[in-house]
Amino acid sequence: MGLSFKKKQMKKLIWLVIILSNSFIFSQEYHFKLYYQKKEDTITVFMDNNDPFPYSIEFFGQPKVENMRSIGEHFKNRYVIEENTSKLRLAQFVPLDIHKPSSLKKIPEFKLTPGNKWKDVDEDYIYDLPYAKGKMFAIIQGYNGEYSHKNQNALDFEMPEGTEVLAAREGIVMLLKQDSNTGCDNEACAKDANFVNILHSDGTMGSYVHLKFNSLKVNRGDKVEKGQAIALSGNTGWSTGPHLHFNCYVFNKYRSLKTLFRINDGHKAEYLIQGVNYRKNY
């Protein structure tokens, strides 16, 4: 017995809205399962997380039951299910009257978000420039840029194709794509961008986009250190020329975050500015 999901993905935002009905399925990208089991007259609701990162789940209401009462811990509206967890028990129900029919009729609708969305975000975290020591690249589109960054705190580094891309912050590889060799100068190609998304310890997610075909050096679920090589830069997706797009997404606010970067010899950090070249000497 279980529950089924209907998934909706917002453009450029990796979060899920999932609607419940009667039987479960697996998502190809997210290995999460919500289900119930019946043993004699007792019904127990469980969650599994077979992914290497946690999820936040927010329910909108309480389960609807017929001739049943809950026992044990009360059903909550918010949960964090840690990575690689099986049979996290949410609720357990037994009949009020064993002589009458009883059932779990409906689990409330819920929203599922990768990571712990209720953690405090470290807005002062200092990122490393996402390229090797001795390299210098210009910011060709900055925060809230007029071309494709409107209402986004995203950065575009002008970067020749094949440049080694390094992780600006440590974390866990959550999603990735490297099977595209397509790019063009309009939004129709946005879906063709190769990328790596890395989940950080404070629940934010760093995205590295427009990567070269088949150039990824990491796999889904890998733990990545700051400064580790993760891919080669490219020109895939919605792109007018070779460059690296970077942004940090805040799940609990549904927004992108302005990020401080160490520049020059690494002793100074600042928000990067469009039109300025930044050398990395650390």
mmCIF file of C-alpha atoms in Angstrom:
data_model
loop_
_atom_site.group_PDB
_atom_site.id
_atom_site.type_symbol
_atom_site.label_atom_id
_atom_site.label_comp_id
_atom_site.label_asym_id
_atom_site.label_seq_id
_atom_site.Cartn_x
_atom_site.Cartn_y
_atom_site.Cartn_z
ATOM 1 C CA MET A 1 0.000 0.000 0.000
ATOM 2 C CA GLY A 2 1.218 3.516 -0.603
ATOM 3 C CA LEU A 3 0.801 6.952 -2.062
ATOM 4 C CA SER A 4 1.341 8.519 -5.482
ATOM 5 C CA PHE A 5 3.150 11.707 -6.414
ATOM 6 C CA LYS A 6 2.527 14.403 -8.960
ATOM 7 C CA LYS A 7 5.620 16.575 -9.411
ATOM 8 C CA LYS A 8 5.862 20.211 -10.437
ATOM 9 C CA GLN A 9 9.261 21.823 -10.938
ATOM 10 C CA MET A 10 9.552 25.596 -11.008
ATOM 11 C CA LYS A 11 11.771 27.072 -13.700
ATOM 12 C CA LYS A 12 15.400 27.270 -12.552
ATOM 13 C CA LEU A 13 14.457 26.284 -8.976
ATOM 14 C CA ILE A 14 15.081 22.767 -7.726
ATOM 15 C CA TRP A 15 12.175 22.253 -5.343
ATOM 16 C CA LEU A 16 9.177 20.026 -5.537
ATOM 17 C CA VAL A 17 5.470 20.309 -4.920
ATOM 18 C CA ILE A 18 4.052 16.839 -4.501
ATOM 19 C CA ILE A 19 0.364 15.907 -4.339
ATOM 20 C CA LEU A 20 -0.743 12.705 -2.662
ATOM 21 C CA SER A 21 -3.351 10.123 -3.668
ATOM 22 C CA ASN A 22 -3.361 6.311 -3.425
ATOM 23 C CA SER A 23 -0.107 4.536 -4.441
ATOM 24 C CA PHE A 24 3.552 5.549 -4.539
ATOM 25 C CA ILE A 25 6.026 5.867 -7.391
ATOM 26 C CA PHE A 26 9.710 6.782 -7.472
ATOM 27 C CA SER A 27 10.963 9.949 -9.092
ATOM 28 C CA GLN A 28 13.877 9.436 -11.477
ATOM 29 C CA GLU A 29 15.735 12.273 -9.797
ATOM 30 C CA TYR A 30 14.614 12.042 -6.177
ATOM 31 C CA HIS A 31 14.610 8.670 -4.418
ATOM 32 C CA PHE A 32 12.039 9.467 -1.763
ATOM 33 C CA LYS A 33 9.053 7.364 -0.757
ATOM 34 C CA LEU A 34 6.010 7.959 1.452
ATOM 35 C CA TYR A 35 3.858 4.899 2.163
ATOM 36 C CA TYR A 36 1.835 3.035 4.764
ATOM 37 C CA GLN A 37 1.708 -0.550 5.952
ATOM 38 C CA LYS A 38 -1.150 -2.402 7.589
ATOM 39 C CA LYS A 39 -0.520 -5.148 10.120
ATOM 40 C CA GLU A 40 -3.665 -6.711 11.542
ATOM 41 C CA ASP A 41 -5.740 -3.655 12.599
ATOM 42 C CA THR A 42 -2.798 -1.228 12.873
ATOM 43 C CA ILE A 43 -1.809 1.176 10.081
ATOM 44 C CA THR A 44 1.643 2.799 10.161
ATOM 45 C CA VAL A 45 2.796 5.651 7.888
ATOM 46 C CA PHE A 46 6.493 5.650 6.896
ATOM 47 C CA MET A 47 8.995 7.647 4.853
ATOM 48 C CA ASP A 48 12.148 6.373 3.107
ATOM 49 C CA ASN A 49 14.980 8.504 1.774
ATOM 50 C CA ASN A 50 17.387 6.575 -0.446
ATOM 51 C CA ASP A 51 19.275 9.696 -1.497
ATOM 52 C CA PRO A 52 22.645 10.826 -0.060
ATOM 53 C CA PHE A 53 21.181 14.134 1.182
ATOM 54 C CA PRO A 54 18.297 15.067 3.488
ATOM 55 C CA TYR A 55 14.815 16.281 2.562
ATOM 56 C CA SER A 56 12.437 18.686 4.261
ATOM 57 C CA ILE A 57 8.768 17.735 4.107
ATOM 58 C CA GLU A 58 5.909 20.038 5.033
ATOM 59 C CA PHE A 59 2.367 18.648 5.322
ATOM 60 C CA PHE A 60 -0.718 20.810 4.892
ATOM 61 C CA GLY A 61 -3.106 19.292 7.419
ATOM 62 C CA GLN A 62 -3.612 16.013 9.232
ATOM 63 C CA PRO A 63 -4.356 12.500 7.902
ATOM 64 C CA LYS A 64 -8.044 11.724 7.381
ATOM 65 C CA VAL A 65 -9.138 8.478 8.983
ATOM 66 C CA GLU A 66 -12.350 6.531 9.456
ATOM 67 C CA ASN A 67 -12.982 4.984 12.872
ATOM 68 C CA MET A 68 -9.320 5.288 13.868
ATOM 69 C CA ARG A 69 -7.193 7.084 16.441
ATOM 70 C CA SER A 70 -3.478 7.794 16.512
ATOM 71 C CA ILE A 71 -1.145 6.183 19.033
ATOM 72 C CA GLY A 72 2.408 7.105 19.941
ATOM 73 C CA GLU A 73 3.972 10.294 18.598
ATOM 74 C CA HIS A 74 1.571 12.840 17.117
ATOM 75 C CA PHE A 75 1.657 13.406 13.347
ATOM 76 C CA LYS A 76 3.680 16.580 12.684
ATOM 77 C CA ASN A 77 3.411 19.146 9.918
ATOM 78 C CA ARG A 78 7.183 19.375 9.434
ATOM 79 C CA TYR A 79 9.876 16.715 9.187
ATOM 80 C CA VAL A 80 13.492 16.460 8.106
ATOM 81 C CA ILE A 81 14.358 12.991 6.837
ATOM 82 C CA GLU A 82 18.098 12.444 6.823
ATOM 83 C CA GLU A 83 20.029 10.815 4.009
ATOM 84 C CA ASN A 84 19.876 7.025 3.532
ATOM 85 C CA THR A 85 17.008 6.563 5.992
ATOM 86 C CA SER A 86 14.475 3.726 5.877
ATOM 87 C CA LYS A 87 11.110 3.458 7.613
ATOM 88 C CA LEU A 88 11.005 6.760 9.465
ATOM 89 C CA ARG A 89 7.679 6.421 11.248
ATOM 90 C CA LEU A 90 5.358 9.423 10.982
ATOM 91 C CA ALA A 91 2.157 8.103 12.540
ATOM 92 C CA GLN A 92 0.373 4.972 13.701
ATOM 93 C CA PHE A 93 -3.372 4.384 13.841
ATOM 94 C CA VAL A 94 -5.576 1.762 15.489
ATOM 95 C CA PRO A 95 -9.380 1.264 15.329
ATOM 96 C CA LEU A 96 -11.645 3.107 17.724
ATOM 97 C CA ASP A 97 -14.218 0.314 17.484
ATOM 98 C CA ILE A 98 -12.932 -3.059 16.251
ATOM 99 C CA HIS A 99 -16.460 -4.073 15.286
ATOM 100 C CA LYS A 100 -16.774 -1.319 12.664
ATOM 101 C CA PRO A 101 -14.882 -0.714 9.382
ATOM 102 C CA SER A 102 -11.753 1.415 9.778
ATOM 103 C CA SER A 103 -9.319 2.916 7.283
ATOM 104 C CA LEU A 104 -6.722 5.583 6.532
ATOM 105 C CA LYS A 105 -8.567 7.596 3.896
ATOM 106 C CA LYS A 106 -6.111 10.323 2.970
ATOM 107 C CA ILE A 107 -2.661 11.684 3.758
ATOM 108 C CA PRO A 108 -2.554 15.511 3.481
ATOM 109 C CA GLU A 109 -0.887 17.245 0.556
ATOM 110 C CA PHE A 110 2.751 18.147 1.163
ATOM 111 C CA LYS A 111 5.775 19.976 -0.205
ATOM 112 C CA LEU A 112 9.125 18.211 -0.453
ATOM 113 C CA THR A 113 12.391 20.164 -0.599
ATOM 114 C CA PRO A 114 15.958 18.810 -0.856
ATOM 115 C CA GLY A 115 18.087 19.663 2.194
ATOM 116 C CA ASN A 116 17.052 21.036 5.572
ATOM 117 C CA LYS A 117 15.129 24.168 4.599
ATOM 118 C CA TRP A 118 14.706 25.256 8.213
ATOM 119 C CA LYS A 119 18.412 25.605 8.939
ATOM 120 C CA ASP A 120 19.809 29.092 9.393
ATOM 121 C CA VAL A 121 21.487 30.213 6.181
ATOM 122 C CA ASP A 122 25.070 31.442 6.507
ATOM 123 C CA GLU A 123 24.764 34.607 4.420
ATOM 124 C CA ASP A 124 28.311 35.643 5.391
ATOM 125 C CA TYR A 125 29.990 32.490 4.109
ATOM 126 C CA ILE A 126 33.005 33.342 1.947
ATOM 127 C CA TYR A 127 33.271 31.373 -1.306
ATOM 128 C CA ASP A 128 36.383 30.653 -3.347
ATOM 129 C CA LEU A 129 36.526 31.775 -6.957
ATOM 130 C CA PRO A 130 35.537 28.691 -8.998
ATOM 131 C CA TYR A 131 38.754 28.381 -10.997
ATOM 132 C CA ALA A 132 42.428 27.564 -10.528
ATOM 133 C CA LYS A 133 45.141 29.638 -8.890
ATOM 134 C CA GLY A 134 46.736 32.101 -11.299
ATOM 135 C CA LYS A 135 43.649 32.402 -13.515
ATOM 136 C CA MET A 136 41.751 35.660 -14.057
ATOM 137 C CA PHE A 137 38.258 36.015 -15.525
ATOM 138 C CA ALA A 138 35.772 38.857 -15.919
ATOM 139 C CA ILE A 139 32.205 39.015 -14.659
ATOM 140 C CA ILE A 140 30.222 39.545 -17.871
ATOM 141 C CA GLN A 141 26.822 39.549 -16.161
ATOM 142 C CA GLY A 142 26.309 40.301 -12.503
ATOM 143 C CA TYR A 143 23.560 40.216 -9.931
ATOM 144 C CA ASN A 144 20.147 41.164 -11.348
ATOM 145 C CA GLY A 145 21.688 41.481 -14.810
ATOM 146 C CA GLU A 146 19.596 42.852 -17.634
ATOM 147 C CA TYR A 147 20.069 39.927 -20.025
ATOM 148 C CA SER A 148 19.097 36.755 -18.148
ATOM 149 C CA HIS A 149 19.680 37.509 -14.438
ATOM 150 C CA LYS A 150 16.668 39.704 -13.748
ATOM 151 C CA ASN A 151 15.627 39.177 -10.112
ATOM 152 C CA GLN A 152 18.472 36.660 -9.721
ATOM 153 C CA ASN A 153 21.601 36.942 -7.612
ATOM 154 C CA ALA A 154 23.640 35.076 -10.223
ATOM 155 C CA LEU A 155 27.067 35.609 -11.783
ATOM 156 C CA ASP A 156 28.456 34.843 -15.249
ATOM 157 C CA PHE A 157 32.229 34.371 -15.515
ATOM 158 C CA GLU A 158 33.628 34.853 -19.033
ATOM 159 C CA MET A 159 35.542 31.602 -19.355
ATOM 160 C CA PRO A 160 36.969 29.749 -22.380
ATOM 161 C CA GLU A 161 35.457 26.355 -23.047
ATOM 162 C CA GLY A 162 37.417 23.574 -21.356
ATOM 163 C CA THR A 163 38.545 25.628 -18.348
ATOM 164 C CA GLU A 164 38.651 23.578 -15.148
ATOM 165 C CA VAL A 165 35.780 24.498 -12.807
ATOM 166 C CA LEU A 166 36.421 24.163 -9.076
ATOM 167 C CA ALA A 167 33.890 23.911 -6.256
ATOM 168 C CA ALA A 168 33.446 27.312 -4.613
ATOM 169 C CA ARG A 169 32.166 25.610 -1.446
ATOM 170 C CA GLU A 170 32.124 22.105 -0.003
ATOM 171 C CA GLY A 171 28.960 19.982 -0.103
ATOM 172 C CA ILE A 172 27.203 16.984 -1.620
ATOM 173 C CA VAL A 173 26.484 16.602 -5.331
ATOM 174 C CA MET A 174 22.709 16.626 -5.557
ATOM 175 C CA LEU A 175 21.863 16.862 -9.255
ATOM 176 C CA LEU A 176 23.890 16.920 -12.441
ATOM 177 C CA LYS A 177 23.659 16.787 -16.205
ATOM 178 C CA GLN A 178 26.414 16.314 -18.800
ATOM 179 C CA ASP A 179 24.765 14.709 -21.837
ATOM 180 C CA SER A 180 24.117 17.883 -23.845
ATOM 181 C CA ASN A 181 26.197 19.267 -26.684
ATOM 182 C CA THR A 182 23.656 21.976 -27.514
ATOM 183 C CA GLY A 183 23.695 25.700 -26.868
ATOM 184 C CA CYS A 184 22.043 28.772 -28.401
ATOM 185 C CA ASP A 185 21.425 32.435 -27.650
ATOM 186 C CA ASN A 186 17.759 32.161 -26.627
ATOM 187 C CA GLU A 187 15.741 30.734 -23.747
ATOM 188 C CA ALA A 188 14.572 27.739 -25.803
ATOM 189 C CA CYS A 189 17.972 26.137 -25.145
ATOM 190 C CA ALA A 190 17.861 26.614 -21.355
ATOM 191 C CA LYS A 191 16.914 22.957 -20.853
ATOM 192 C CA ASP A 192 20.075 21.867 -22.704
ATOM 193 C CA ALA A 193 22.540 23.293 -20.187
ATOM 194 C CA ASN A 194 24.884 20.855 -18.479
ATOM 195 C CA PHE A 195 25.234 21.592 -14.763
ATOM 196 C CA VAL A 196 26.280 20.451 -11.292
ATOM 197 C CA ASN A 197 24.197 21.337 -8.221
ATOM 198 C CA ILE A 198 25.947 21.022 -4.848
ATOM 199 C CA LEU A 199 23.997 21.020 -1.582
ATOM 200 C CA HIS A 200 25.754 22.927 1.210
ATOM 201 C CA SER A 201 25.681 22.232 4.943
ATOM 202 C CA ASP A 202 23.340 25.186 5.651
ATOM 203 C CA GLY A 203 20.737 23.907 3.172
ATOM 204 C CA THR A 204 21.707 26.251 0.321
ATOM 205 C CA MET A 205 22.591 24.918 -3.119
ATOM 206 C CA GLY A 206 25.358 26.081 -5.460
ATOM 207 C CA SER A 207 24.720 25.719 -9.207
ATOM 208 C CA TYR A 208 27.456 25.579 -11.847
ATOM 209 C CA VAL A 209 25.896 25.825 -15.315
ATOM 210 C CA HIS A 210 26.734 25.682 -19.085
ATOM 211 C CA LEU A 211 29.353 22.967 -18.558
ATOM 212 C CA LYS A 212 31.094 21.121 -21.371
ATOM 213 C CA PHE A 213 29.613 17.890 -22.730
ATOM 214 C CA ASN A 214 30.671 14.796 -20.785
ATOM 215 C CA SER A 215 33.189 16.724 -18.679
ATOM 216 C CA LEU A 216 31.949 16.122 -15.141
ATOM 217 C CA LYS A 217 34.508 14.877 -12.624
ATOM 218 C CA VAL A 218 31.962 14.081 -9.897
ATOM 219 C CA ASN A 219 28.958 11.800 -9.479
ATOM 220 C CA ARG A 220 25.616 12.237 -7.762
ATOM 221 C CA GLY A 221 26.051 11.750 -4.021
ATOM 222 C CA ASP A 222 29.776 12.579 -3.972
ATOM 223 C CA LYS A 223 31.094 14.657 -1.091
ATOM 224 C CA VAL A 224 32.978 17.565 -2.625
ATOM 225 C CA GLU A 225 35.651 19.702 -0.966
ATOM 226 C CA LYS A 226 36.099 23.405 -1.594
ATOM 227 C CA GLY A 227 38.574 23.827 -4.436
ATOM 228 C CA GLN A 228 37.978 20.355 -5.869
ATOM 229 C CA ALA A 229 37.729 20.060 -9.653
ATOM 230 C CA ILE A 230 34.129 19.251 -10.614
ATOM 231 C CA ALA A 231 33.876 19.824 -14.393
ATOM 232 C CA LEU A 232 35.069 21.770 -17.424
ATOM 233 C CA SER A 233 33.400 24.991 -18.503
ATOM 234 C CA GLY A 234 31.410 25.054 -21.709
ATOM 235 C CA ASN A 235 28.788 26.764 -23.828
ATOM 236 C CA THR A 236 25.692 24.566 -23.422
ATOM 237 C CA GLY A 237 22.135 25.706 -22.811
ATOM 238 C CA TRP A 238 20.977 29.319 -23.056
ATOM 239 C CA SER A 239 24.325 30.927 -23.750
ATOM 240 C CA THR A 240 25.680 33.617 -26.073
ATOM 241 C CA GLY A 241 29.251 32.375 -25.668
ATOM 242 C CA PRO A 242 31.501 30.242 -23.459
ATOM 243 C CA HIS A 243 31.087 31.118 -19.804
ATOM 244 C CA LEU A 244 30.343 29.740 -16.338
ATOM 245 C CA HIS A 245 27.074 30.648 -14.602
ATOM 246 C CA PHE A 246 27.109 30.423 -10.795
ATOM 247 C CA ASN A 247 24.401 31.085 -8.257
ATOM 248 C CA CYS A 248 23.526 30.002 -4.736
ATOM 249 C CA TYR A 249 19.900 29.143 -4.050
ATOM 250 C CA VAL A 250 18.182 29.441 -0.651
ATOM 251 C CA PHE A 251 15.417 26.841 -0.340
ATOM 252 C CA ASN A 252 13.770 28.234 2.772
ATOM 253 C CA LYS A 253 13.298 31.649 1.143
ATOM 254 C CA TYR A 254 12.863 30.533 -2.487
ATOM 255 C CA ARG A 255 15.468 33.013 -3.629
ATOM 256 C CA SER A 256 19.043 33.247 -4.850
ATOM 257 C CA LEU A 257 21.671 34.623 -2.506
ATOM 258 C CA LYS A 258 24.384 37.218 -3.075
ATOM 259 C CA THR A 259 27.670 35.484 -2.292
ATOM 260 C CA LEU A 260 30.958 36.860 -1.004
ATOM 261 C CA PHE A 261 34.121 35.644 -2.791
ATOM 262 C CA ARG A 262 37.758 35.680 -1.790
ATOM 263 C CA ILE A 263 39.718 37.646 -4.392
ATOM 264 C CA ASN A 264 43.378 38.351 -5.240
ATOM 265 C CA ASP A 265 45.565 36.657 -2.607
ATOM 266 C CA GLY A 266 42.539 35.507 -0.612
ATOM 267 C CA HIS A 267 42.799 38.000 2.260
ATOM 268 C CA LYS A 268 39.887 40.125 1.004
ATOM 269 C CA ALA A 269 36.294 39.130 0.254
ATOM 270 C CA GLU A 270 33.687 41.090 -1.681
ATOM 271 C CA TYR A 271 30.598 40.815 -3.846
ATOM 272 C CA LEU A 272 31.726 40.495 -7.457
ATOM 273 C CA ILE A 273 30.828 43.298 -9.874
ATOM 274 C CA GLN A 274 29.927 43.135 -13.554
ATOM 275 C CA GLY A 275 32.740 44.319 -15.835
ATOM 276 C CA VAL A 276 35.540 43.635 -13.359
ATOM 277 C CA ASN A 277 38.296 41.030 -13.826
ATOM 278 C CA TYR A 278 39.100 38.870 -10.802
ATOM 279 C CA ARG A 279 42.426 37.102 -10.424
ATOM 280 C CA LYS A 280 42.821 34.142 -8.089
ATOM 281 C CA ASN A 281 46.209 34.032 -6.364
ATOM 282 C CA TYR A 282 45.448 31.511 -3.639
#
